[in-house]
Amino acid sequence: MIRCDELTKYFNGTRALENCSFEITGPTLTGVIGVNGAGKTTLFKSLAGFLKPTGGEAFVLDQPAFQNISVAQNVMLLEEGMRFYTSAGLKELMDSYNRFYQNFDLKLALGLLKYFNLNESSKYHSLSKGMSSTFRLILALSARAPITLLDEPTSGMDPGVRKDLYEIILKDYIKAPRIILISSHYLGEMEQILQDILFIHEGKVLKHGALEEFETLMIALQASPSVIRPLEELLTVYEAKDFGEGLRRIVVSKEDFEALPHSVSLKEQLALQGISPEESFVYLTRRKGGGIDELYNS
Amino acid sequence: MKQLEGSEPIYVQLGDWLENEILSGRVKPEEKIYSQYKLSEIFGINPATALKGLNLLVEKGIVYKKRGLGMFVSADALKLLKKEHKNEVLTEQIRGLVAEARLLDVSKEELIDLLEKEMKNPTRQHIQEPPENKMTDETDRKEKITKTQINDTNINNSKRGEINNDPM
């Protein structure tokens, strides 16, 4: 169980998190999304007990997370800046994690190492960027910690390997259901393995819900400009684009669109198109103001 | 209302795929349908999403739960599905067809001719594509990992219709 109550964190006066609140009560595979600087990494570090909140609290298994040893043993945080003994080989690093994490699955860890052609005696620092990411993920999953936090687990990896790793994360979750949070820039690639999405924006939770709520967040309407223009007066438009003279496409909130009391005949003239969670996320976090086209055409 | 392709949530696409498995006879009435975990493996989707897809069919009475045994295709599933597809799927496809014909200046007579020609061909069957699975490439690696490390049930070798015993 994890819970954040109005969690707030400032670094030298700069906001990272501001009144961030959410709760996860049982095993789920949750994607944490947000633009750079939204507060994802600060959130993960707070849950792992590495950061003292400026305000509010992060609870793990009903205890405040900050510098709490029983929390530490139940939380595994994967991050790019993980530090390892420089002189130890990969197998030795695994052994030390095996000693700390009660449920560590050493057999799985060694199997995955072999699968990814990583040498047990290699030094972590000699690995390529992609390989060290792979190693960190192997370690993080094998720890089988009740709360597993994966901060950008696939950074620096080839698309083919990323696909493999998302599949491994899903299989591992099915084998050992637990709270797993994954942040990634590649929402489109990982969304299908997720159950829930936690959407962080400007230090706050903008939306926390099941994958399908994000799959039906927005909708594109396409028709001749004479049909579309009047709708633009009624709805918040996230994007508008003309395709030649006869066709205009706008992106709007699905909920707003469905709440419109307009006639069936109008709906008949519209072509509807779903918007993926990744696209919706881009529209919601995009800077307000004119679109790219406006910028280049002025 | 027209609906363009690929815009449905994963669980809805999965529901469509399951309906097609039943309609095409690959899973028969009173047989056990793929479990939540089997579907999760087949498509590389979260088990919760897979369950939501199955529940779409439960709500329609196409699939029913047997306590401790899993989910089964109901006896009148085909009847229900055919009725539903006639009402919804066919109507929608015909709407698209007519719109396209208008665009191409195809006359009513020509369109009916085309329809009749198509209907005379008894063997052709429309088989729906499964929901997009971004993870089924590299089957070799997948097989390897499935066999050796993660899970002992190997989906790639299992027969169609053969199902896990996970009680739901």
mmCIF file of C-alpha atoms in Angstrom, chain A residues 29 108 111-112 115-116 160 163-164 166-168 170-175 188 191-195 210-212 215-216 267-268 270 272-274, chain B residues 1-4 7 9-11 37 40-41 43-49 52 95 132-135 137-138 141-142 144-146 149-152:
data_model
loop_
_atom_site.group_PDB
_atom_site.id
_atom_site.type_symbol
_atom_site.label_atom_id
_atom_site.label_comp_id
_atom_site.label_asym_id
_atom_site.label_seq_id
_atom_site.Cartn_x
_atom_site.Cartn_y
_atom_site.Cartn_z
ATOM 1 C CA LEU A 29 0.947 -2.091 -12.740
ATOM 2 C CA LEU A 108 15.451 -15.511 -12.083
ATOM 3 C CA GLY A 111 18.515 -16.491 -15.894
ATOM 4 C CA LEU A 112 17.755 -12.993 -17.143
ATOM 5 C CA TYR A 115 19.140 -14.233 -21.592
ATOM 6 C CA PHE A 116 20.482 -10.736 -22.219
ATOM 7 C CA GLY A 160 13.511 -3.953 -29.830
ATOM 8 C CA LYS A 163 9.626 -4.184 -26.215
ATOM 9 C CA ASP A 164 11.238 -7.243 -24.671
ATOM 10 C CA TYR A 166 7.981 -4.363 -21.160
ATOM 11 C CA GLU A 167 6.958 -7.933 -21.817
ATOM 12 C CA ILE A 168 9.230 -9.167 -19.044
ATOM 13 C CA LEU A 170 4.283 -7.782 -17.434
ATOM 14 C CA LYS A 171 5.200 -11.458 -17.036
ATOM 15 C CA ASP A 172 6.974 -10.762 -13.795
ATOM 16 C CA TYR A 173 3.985 -8.818 -12.502
ATOM 17 C CA ILE A 174 1.634 -11.693 -13.368
ATOM 18 C CA LYS A 175 3.957 -14.154 -11.651
ATOM 19 C CA GLY A 188 2.675 4.454 -26.386
ATOM 20 C CA GLU A 191 0.442 1.446 -22.236
ATOM 21 C CA GLN A 192 -0.860 -1.991 -23.126
ATOM 22 C CA ILE A 193 0.800 -3.655 -20.142
ATOM 23 C CA LEU A 194 -0.638 -1.092 -17.711
ATOM 24 C CA GLN A 195 -3.695 -1.346 -15.539
ATOM 25 C CA ALA A 210 -7.684 2.951 -15.269
ATOM 26 C CA LEU A 211 -6.054 2.715 -18.691
ATOM 27 C CA GLU A 212 -9.400 2.829 -20.499
ATOM 28 C CA GLU A 215 -8.101 5.703 -23.884
ATOM 29 C CA THR A 216 -11.398 7.572 -24.064
ATOM 30 C CA LYS A 267 -23.398 13.546 -35.609
ATOM 31 C CA GLU A 268 -24.081 11.742 -38.877
ATOM 32 C CA LEU A 270 -18.914 13.767 -38.324
ATOM 33 C CA LEU A 272 -14.982 10.316 -35.093
ATOM 34 C CA GLN A 273 -11.559 9.071 -34.261
ATOM 35 C CA GLY A 274 -10.203 7.913 -30.924
ATOM 36 C CA MET B 1 -22.051 7.609 -36.582
ATOM 37 C CA LYS B 2 -18.904 6.489 -38.322
ATOM 38 C CA GLN B 3 -16.054 5.099 -36.329
ATOM 39 C CA LEU B 4 -12.585 4.969 -37.772
ATOM 40 C CA SER B 7 -9.591 4.004 -32.054
ATOM 41 C CA PRO B 9 -9.764 0.978 -26.091
ATOM 42 C CA ILE B 10 -7.815 -2.262 -25.841
ATOM 43 C CA TYR B 11 -10.487 -4.042 -23.785
ATOM 44 C CA TYR B 37 -4.217 -14.787 -17.860
ATOM 45 C CA SER B 40 -2.956 -11.405 -21.039
ATOM 46 C CA GLU B 41 -0.187 -13.630 -22.389
ATOM 47 C CA PHE B 43 -1.773 -10.120 -26.394
ATOM 48 C CA GLY B 44 0.783 -8.849 -23.893
ATOM 49 C CA ILE B 45 -1.836 -6.835 -22.049
ATOM 50 C CA ASN B 46 -2.516 -6.301 -18.373
ATOM 51 C CA PRO B 47 -4.676 -9.061 -16.814
ATOM 52 C CA ALA B 48 -7.083 -6.395 -15.513
ATOM 53 C CA THR B 49 -7.630 -5.188 -19.083
ATOM 54 C CA LYS B 52 -12.586 -6.166 -18.644
ATOM 55 C CA ARG B 95 -23.292 2.699 -43.995
ATOM 56 C CA GLU B 132 -2.831 -4.928 -32.235
ATOM 57 C CA ASN B 133 -0.097 -6.627 -30.316
ATOM 58 C CA LYS B 134 3.104 -4.713 -30.206
ATOM 59 C CA MET B 135 4.937 -7.571 -28.610
ATOM 60 C CA ASP B 137 7.514 -9.945 -32.979
ATOM 61 C CA GLU B 138 10.688 -11.747 -32.166
ATOM 62 C CA ARG B 141 13.239 -14.693 -28.044
ATOM 63 C CA LYS B 142 9.777 -14.737 -26.573
ATOM 64 C CA LYS B 144 13.080 -18.761 -25.152
ATOM 65 C CA ILE B 145 12.229 -16.478 -22.269
ATOM 66 C CA THR B 146 8.863 -18.101 -21.707
ATOM 67 C CA GLN B 149 12.746 -18.146 -16.984
ATOM 68 C CA ILE B 150 9.466 -16.530 -16.443
ATOM 69 C CA ASN B 151 6.609 -18.883 -16.954
ATOM 70 C CA ASP B 152 6.274 -22.546 -17.748
#
